[in-house]
Amino acid sequence: MTYDAEATRQRIFTAATAEFAAHGLAGARIDRIATAAQANKQAIYLYFGGKEKLFGAVVRAKLDEICHAVTLDPSTLPESVGLLYDWYHENPELLRLLLWEGLEVGDGPVEGERERKDSYRDHVDGLMAAGMSDARTAQDWLFTILGLVAWNFAVPQLRRLLLDEDDAERAIARRRAVVVDLARVLAERAQAAMR
């Protein structure tokens, strides 16, 4: 039987995603990742260079997934926001990773910061190419849209308490409709401002 380095790397990555989403950077343990990945700890250090770099790689990869899955364009905003909402619902680990990162790093630099900033700049540039007047407007708009969607999954207990809905899936569907409707209003406003 031959050693498959790429398969090992993928198992480590999958195990690390689950471990970091559950425990954050500080609480995650390399030995648990290695056990779940059926790999040795040395492979983790060899392929990823340590826990902090592995965490950064996991966050960047999950962000890349969503960036390739959804494009925010003012002309198709309601549909895009619906897709973004669905993606967060089906992939809760990204939001957990970002929340852990925020708790542990605060406003300090993050692993892979330059690449992540460049990715967000690409989205801002795309919004400007679609007709937004300036970078600040596009940045604020993007940040607001991301918050509008993500908050629904960041605080499930608040969703349950505030919405007075016993069925979580029905509450999520109801919130999706509201968020998409708000996106429609924002898109109409953005379109009017671009004329």
PDB file of C-alpha atoms in Angstrom:
ATOM      1  CA  MET A   1       0.000   0.000   0.000  1.00  0.00           C
ATOM      2  CA  THR A   2       1.417   3.403  -0.954  1.00  0.00           C
ATOM      3  CA  TYR A   3       1.232   6.572   1.084  1.00  0.00           C
ATOM      4  CA  ASP A   4      -1.189   9.114  -0.394  1.00  0.00           C
ATOM      5  CA  ALA A   5       0.037  12.522   0.765  1.00  0.00           C
ATOM      6  CA  GLU A   6      -2.895  14.433  -0.730  1.00  0.00           C
ATOM      7  CA  ALA A   7      -5.453  12.135   0.910  1.00  0.00           C
ATOM      8  CA  THR A   8      -3.667  12.570   4.243  1.00  0.00           C
ATOM      9  CA  ARG A   9      -3.593  16.345   3.810  1.00  0.00           C
ATOM     10  CA  GLN A  10      -7.341  16.342   3.044  1.00  0.00           C
ATOM     11  CA  ARG A  11      -8.155  14.174   6.084  1.00  0.00           C
ATOM     12  CA  ILE A  12      -6.119  16.533   8.281  1.00  0.00           C
ATOM     13  CA  PHE A  13      -7.894  19.529   6.800  1.00  0.00           C
ATOM     14  CA  THR A  14     -11.350  18.009   7.346  1.00  0.00           C
ATOM     15  CA  ALA A  15     -10.525  17.011  10.923  1.00  0.00           C
ATOM     16  CA  ALA A  16      -9.010  20.436  11.631  1.00  0.00           C
ATOM     17  CA  THR A  17     -12.114  22.202  10.322  1.00  0.00           C
ATOM     18  CA  ALA A  18     -14.319  20.270  12.748  1.00  0.00           C
ATOM     19  CA  GLU A  19     -11.871  20.681  15.646  1.00  0.00           C
ATOM     20  CA  PHE A  20     -11.412  24.435  15.186  1.00  0.00           C
ATOM     21  CA  ALA A  21     -15.136  25.031  14.656  1.00  0.00           C
ATOM     22  CA  ALA A  22     -15.887  23.206  17.904  1.00  0.00           C
ATOM     23  CA  HIS A  23     -13.024  24.473  20.077  1.00  0.00           C
ATOM     24  CA  GLY A  24     -11.469  27.540  18.464  1.00  0.00           C
ATOM     25  CA  LEU A  25      -7.765  28.058  17.956  1.00  0.00           C
ATOM     26  CA  ALA A  26      -6.816  28.071  21.635  1.00  0.00           C
ATOM     27  CA  GLY A  27      -8.963  25.073  22.551  1.00  0.00           C
ATOM     28  CA  ALA A  28      -8.138  22.913  19.546  1.00  0.00           C
ATOM     29  CA  ARG A  29      -5.671  20.084  20.057  1.00  0.00           C
ATOM     30  CA  ILE A  30      -3.285  18.799  17.433  1.00  0.00           C
ATOM     31  CA  ASP A  31      -3.473  15.282  18.911  1.00  0.00           C
ATOM     32  CA  ARG A  32      -7.278  15.223  18.442  1.00  0.00           C
ATOM     33  CA  ILE A  33      -6.885  16.438  14.856  1.00  0.00           C
ATOM     34  CA  ALA A  34      -4.265  13.760  14.183  1.00  0.00           C
ATOM     35  CA  THR A  35      -6.454  11.033  15.682  1.00  0.00           C
ATOM     36  CA  ALA A  36      -9.553  12.107  13.748  1.00  0.00           C
ATOM     37  CA  ALA A  37      -7.509  12.350  10.531  1.00  0.00           C
ATOM     38  CA  GLN A  38      -5.813   9.000  11.092  1.00  0.00           C
ATOM     39  CA  ALA A  39      -2.493  10.790  10.648  1.00  0.00           C
ATOM     40  CA  ASN A  40       0.466  11.535  12.861  1.00  0.00           C
ATOM     41  CA  LYS A  41       1.157  14.941  14.380  1.00  0.00           C
ATOM     42  CA  GLN A  42       4.351  15.281  12.368  1.00  0.00           C
ATOM     43  CA  ALA A  43       2.303  15.233   9.145  1.00  0.00           C
ATOM     44  CA  ILE A  44       0.291  18.194  10.413  1.00  0.00           C
ATOM     45  CA  TYR A  45       3.422  20.202  11.107  1.00  0.00           C
ATOM     46  CA  LEU A  46       4.976  19.107   7.824  1.00  0.00           C
ATOM     47  CA  TYR A  47       1.972  20.010   5.667  1.00  0.00           C
ATOM     48  CA  PHE A  48       0.678  23.054   7.536  1.00  0.00           C
ATOM     49  CA  GLY A  49       3.493  24.358   9.735  1.00  0.00           C
ATOM     50  CA  GLY A  50       1.661  24.395  13.064  1.00  0.00           C
ATOM     51  CA  LYS A  51      -1.693  25.028  14.654  1.00  0.00           C
ATOM     52  CA  GLU A  52      -1.943  28.763  13.884  1.00  0.00           C
ATOM     53  CA  LYS A  53      -1.089  28.276  10.222  1.00  0.00           C
ATOM     54  CA  LEU A  54      -3.489  25.334   9.978  1.00  0.00           C
ATOM     55  CA  PHE A  55      -6.261  27.459  11.491  1.00  0.00           C
ATOM     56  CA  GLY A  56      -5.508  30.230   8.988  1.00  0.00           C
ATOM     57  CA  ALA A  57      -5.547  27.757   6.100  1.00  0.00           C
ATOM     58  CA  VAL A  58      -8.903  26.356   7.229  1.00  0.00           C
ATOM     59  CA  VAL A  59     -10.484  29.823   7.504  1.00  0.00           C
ATOM     60  CA  ARG A  60      -9.111  30.903   4.122  1.00  0.00           C
ATOM     61  CA  ALA A  61     -10.346  27.728   2.441  1.00  0.00           C
ATOM     62  CA  LYS A  62     -13.858  28.095   3.885  1.00  0.00           C
ATOM     63  CA  LEU A  63     -13.928  31.740   2.789  1.00  0.00           C
ATOM     64  CA  ASP A  64     -12.792  30.693  -0.683  1.00  0.00           C
ATOM     65  CA  GLU A  65     -15.647  28.176  -0.798  1.00  0.00           C
ATOM     66  CA  ILE A  66     -18.244  30.824  -0.140  1.00  0.00           C
ATOM     67  CA  CYS A  67     -16.599  33.323  -2.493  1.00  0.00           C
ATOM     68  CA  HIS A  68     -16.838  30.804  -5.324  1.00  0.00           C
ATOM     69  CA  ALA A  69     -20.394  29.824  -4.407  1.00  0.00           C
ATOM     70  CA  VAL A  70     -21.952  33.301  -4.248  1.00  0.00           C
ATOM     71  CA  THR A  71     -21.313  36.595  -6.037  1.00  0.00           C
ATOM     72  CA  LEU A  72     -22.934  39.705  -4.628  1.00  0.00           C
ATOM     73  CA  ASP A  73     -24.133  41.989  -7.381  1.00  0.00           C
ATOM     74  CA  PRO A  74     -26.613  44.817  -6.784  1.00  0.00           C
ATOM     75  CA  SER A  75     -28.601  43.770  -9.855  1.00  0.00           C
ATOM     76  CA  THR A  76     -29.177  40.245  -8.489  1.00  0.00           C
ATOM     77  CA  LEU A  77     -28.864  40.958  -4.780  1.00  0.00           C
ATOM     78  CA  PRO A  78     -31.997  39.259  -3.440  1.00  0.00           C
ATOM     79  CA  GLU A  79     -31.156  35.985  -5.196  1.00  0.00           C
ATOM     80  CA  SER A  80     -27.486  36.228  -4.167  1.00  0.00           C
ATOM     81  CA  VAL A  81     -28.390  36.922  -0.547  1.00  0.00           C
ATOM     82  CA  GLY A  82     -30.745  33.939  -0.573  1.00  0.00           C
ATOM     83  CA  LEU A  83     -27.897  31.737  -1.825  1.00  0.00           C
ATOM     84  CA  LEU A  84     -25.539  33.205   0.785  1.00  0.00           C
ATOM     85  CA  TYR A  85     -28.111  32.572   3.507  1.00  0.00           C
ATOM     86  CA  ASP A  86     -28.532  28.967   2.360  1.00  0.00           C
ATOM     87  CA  TRP A  87     -24.762  28.481   2.229  1.00  0.00           C
ATOM     88  CA  TYR A  88     -24.331  29.674   5.825  1.00  0.00           C
ATOM     89  CA  HIS A  89     -27.184  27.439   6.923  1.00  0.00           C
ATOM     90  CA  GLU A  90     -25.612  24.394   5.251  1.00  0.00           C
ATOM     91  CA  ASN A  91     -22.028  25.262   6.288  1.00  0.00           C
ATOM     92  CA  PRO A  92     -22.148  26.537   9.872  1.00  0.00           C
ATOM     93  CA  GLU A  93     -18.457  25.906  10.456  1.00  0.00           C
ATOM     94  CA  LEU A  94     -17.320  29.091   8.656  1.00  0.00           C
ATOM     95  CA  LEU A  95     -19.267  31.361  10.956  1.00  0.00           C
ATOM     96  CA  ARG A  96     -18.033  29.434  13.999  1.00  0.00           C
ATOM     97  CA  LEU A  97     -14.456  29.772  12.764  1.00  0.00           C
ATOM     98  CA  LEU A  98     -14.882  33.515  12.235  1.00  0.00           C
ATOM     99  CA  LEU A  99     -16.456  33.942  15.662  1.00  0.00           C
ATOM    100  CA  TRP A 100     -13.622  32.032  17.327  1.00  0.00           C
ATOM    101  CA  GLU A 101     -11.102  34.092  15.400  1.00  0.00           C
ATOM    102  CA  GLY A 102     -12.810  37.295  16.541  1.00  0.00           C
ATOM    103  CA  LEU A 103     -12.867  36.162  20.160  1.00  0.00           C
ATOM    104  CA  GLU A 104      -9.260  35.023  20.174  1.00  0.00           C
ATOM    105  CA  VAL A 105      -7.601  37.607  17.933  1.00  0.00           C
ATOM    106  CA  GLY A 106      -9.928  40.567  18.370  1.00  0.00           C
ATOM    107  CA  ASP A 107      -8.951  43.400  16.083  1.00  0.00           C
ATOM    108  CA  GLY A 108      -5.386  42.121  15.722  1.00  0.00           C
ATOM    109  CA  PRO A 109      -3.828  40.659  12.598  1.00  0.00           C
ATOM    110  CA  VAL A 110      -5.044  37.276  11.397  1.00  0.00           C
ATOM    111  CA  GLU A 111      -3.203  34.478   9.624  1.00  0.00           C
ATOM    112  CA  GLY A 112      -3.243  35.154   5.877  1.00  0.00           C
ATOM    113  CA  GLU A 113      -4.509  38.693   6.379  1.00  0.00           C
ATOM    114  CA  ARG A 114      -3.069  40.088   3.139  1.00  0.00           C
ATOM    115  CA  GLU A 115      -4.731  37.407   0.994  1.00  0.00           C
ATOM    116  CA  ARG A 116      -8.041  37.800   2.793  1.00  0.00           C
ATOM    117  CA  LYS A 117      -8.002  41.585   2.394  1.00  0.00           C
ATOM    118  CA  ASP A 118      -7.259  41.137  -1.304  1.00  0.00           C
ATOM    119  CA  SER A 119     -10.237  38.804  -1.631  1.00  0.00           C
ATOM    120  CA  TYR A 120     -12.560  41.346  -0.011  1.00  0.00           C
ATOM    121  CA  ARG A 121     -11.113  44.076  -2.227  1.00  0.00           C
ATOM    122  CA  ASP A 122     -12.000  41.929  -5.240  1.00  0.00           C
ATOM    123  CA  HIS A 123     -15.619  41.862  -4.047  1.00  0.00           C
ATOM    124  CA  VAL A 124     -15.594  45.620  -3.495  1.00  0.00           C
ATOM    125  CA  ASP A 125     -14.131  46.109  -6.979  1.00  0.00           C
ATOM    126  CA  GLY A 126     -16.886  43.890  -8.371  1.00  0.00           C
ATOM    127  CA  LEU A 127     -19.529  46.023  -6.684  1.00  0.00           C
ATOM    128  CA  MET A 128     -17.944  49.167  -8.076  1.00  0.00           C
ATOM    129  CA  ALA A 129     -17.815  47.605 -11.549  1.00  0.00           C
ATOM    130  CA  ALA A 130     -21.543  46.905 -11.154  1.00  0.00           C
ATOM    131  CA  GLY A 131     -22.082  50.630 -10.635  1.00  0.00           C
ATOM    132  CA  MET A 132     -21.488  51.482  -6.978  1.00  0.00           C
ATOM    133  CA  SER A 133     -20.169  55.010  -6.731  1.00  0.00           C
ATOM    134  CA  ASP A 134     -17.071  54.564  -4.566  1.00  0.00           C
ATOM    135  CA  ALA A 135     -15.054  52.061  -2.530  1.00  0.00           C
ATOM    136  CA  ARG A 136     -16.338  53.221   0.871  1.00  0.00           C
ATOM    137  CA  THR A 137     -19.952  52.766  -0.181  1.00  0.00           C
ATOM    138  CA  ALA A 138     -19.185  49.310  -1.588  1.00  0.00           C
ATOM    139  CA  GLN A 139     -17.260  48.313   1.560  1.00  0.00           C
ATOM    140  CA  ASP A 140     -20.071  49.434   3.863  1.00  0.00           C
ATOM    141  CA  TRP A 141     -22.649  47.744   1.675  1.00  0.00           C
ATOM    142  CA  LEU A 142     -20.722  44.434   1.613  1.00  0.00           C
ATOM    143  CA  PHE A 143     -20.140  44.479   5.377  1.00  0.00           C
ATOM    144  CA  THR A 144     -23.822  45.199   6.018  1.00  0.00           C
ATOM    145  CA  ILE A 145     -25.009  42.397   3.735  1.00  0.00           C
ATOM    146  CA  LEU A 146     -22.629  39.889   5.345  1.00  0.00           C
ATOM    147  CA  GLY A 147     -23.819  40.909   8.807  1.00  0.00           C
ATOM    148  CA  LEU A 148     -27.479  40.769   7.798  1.00  0.00           C
ATOM    149  CA  VAL A 149     -27.045  37.162   6.741  1.00  0.00           C
ATOM    150  CA  ALA A 150     -24.527  35.898   9.304  1.00  0.00           C
ATOM    151  CA  TRP A 151     -26.288  37.200  12.406  1.00  0.00           C
ATOM    152  CA  ASN A 152     -29.078  34.676  11.822  1.00  0.00           C
ATOM    153  CA  PHE A 153     -26.614  31.843  12.439  1.00  0.00           C
ATOM    154  CA  ALA A 154     -24.258  33.521  14.914  1.00  0.00           C
ATOM    155  CA  VAL A 155     -26.818  33.593  17.719  1.00  0.00           C
ATOM    156  CA  PRO A 156     -29.223  30.661  17.363  1.00  0.00           C
ATOM    157  CA  GLN A 157     -30.341  31.061  20.973  1.00  0.00           C
ATOM    158  CA  LEU A 158     -31.405  34.659  20.325  1.00  0.00           C
ATOM    159  CA  ARG A 159     -33.209  33.572  17.173  1.00  0.00           C
ATOM    160  CA  ARG A 160     -35.116  30.993  19.241  1.00  0.00           C
ATOM    161  CA  LEU A 161     -35.877  33.397  22.103  1.00  0.00           C
ATOM    162  CA  LEU A 162     -36.819  36.396  20.015  1.00  0.00           C
ATOM    163  CA  LEU A 163     -38.752  34.761  17.196  1.00  0.00           C
ATOM    164  CA  ASP A 164     -40.892  32.647  19.499  1.00  0.00           C
ATOM    165  CA  GLU A 165     -40.740  29.751  17.047  1.00  0.00           C
ATOM    166  CA  ASP A 166     -40.555  26.182  18.339  1.00  0.00           C
ATOM    167  CA  ASP A 167     -39.480  24.779  14.978  1.00  0.00           C
ATOM    168  CA  ALA A 168     -35.921  25.943  14.199  1.00  0.00           C
ATOM    169  CA  GLU A 169     -36.204  25.149  10.495  1.00  0.00           C
ATOM    170  CA  ARG A 170     -39.423  27.133  10.193  1.00  0.00           C
ATOM    171  CA  ALA A 171     -37.740  30.068  11.956  1.00  0.00           C
ATOM    172  CA  ILE A 172     -34.754  29.829   9.603  1.00  0.00           C
ATOM    173  CA  ALA A 173     -37.057  29.815   6.572  1.00  0.00           C
ATOM    174  CA  ARG A 174     -38.999  32.769   7.934  1.00  0.00           C
ATOM    175  CA  ARG A 175     -35.781  34.712   8.546  1.00  0.00           C
ATOM    176  CA  ARG A 176     -34.558  33.844   5.054  1.00  0.00           C
ATOM    177  CA  ALA A 177     -37.658  35.447   3.547  1.00  0.00           C
ATOM    178  CA  VAL A 178     -37.157  38.587   5.642  1.00  0.00           C
ATOM    179  CA  VAL A 179     -33.449  38.838   4.796  1.00  0.00           C
ATOM    180  CA  VAL A 180     -34.100  38.369   1.062  1.00  0.00           C
ATOM    181  CA  ASP A 181     -36.837  41.006   1.216  1.00  0.00           C
ATOM    182  CA  LEU A 182     -34.486  43.449   2.969  1.00  0.00           C
ATOM    183  CA  ALA A 183     -31.860  42.710   0.325  1.00  0.00           C
ATOM    184  CA  ARG A 184     -34.425  43.596  -2.342  1.00  0.00           C
ATOM    185  CA  VAL A 185     -34.974  46.985  -0.657  1.00  0.00           C
ATOM    186  CA  LEU A 186     -31.214  47.570  -0.398  1.00  0.00           C
ATOM    187  CA  ALA A 187     -30.742  46.607  -4.050  1.00  0.00           C
ATOM    188  CA  GLU A 188     -33.470  49.010  -5.176  1.00  0.00           C
ATOM    189  CA  ARG A 189     -31.846  51.771  -3.165  1.00  0.00           C
ATOM    190  CA  ALA A 190     -28.409  50.962  -4.573  1.00  0.00           C
ATOM    191  CA  GLN A 191     -29.786  50.862  -8.120  1.00  0.00           C
ATOM    192  CA  ALA A 192     -31.463  54.262  -7.621  1.00  0.00           C
ATOM    193  CA  ALA A 193     -28.214  55.736  -6.281  1.00  0.00           C
ATOM    194  CA  MET A 194     -26.302  54.428  -9.322  1.00  0.00           C
ATOM    195  CA  ARG A 195     -28.556  56.218 -11.804  1.00  0.00           C
TER     196      ARG A 195
END
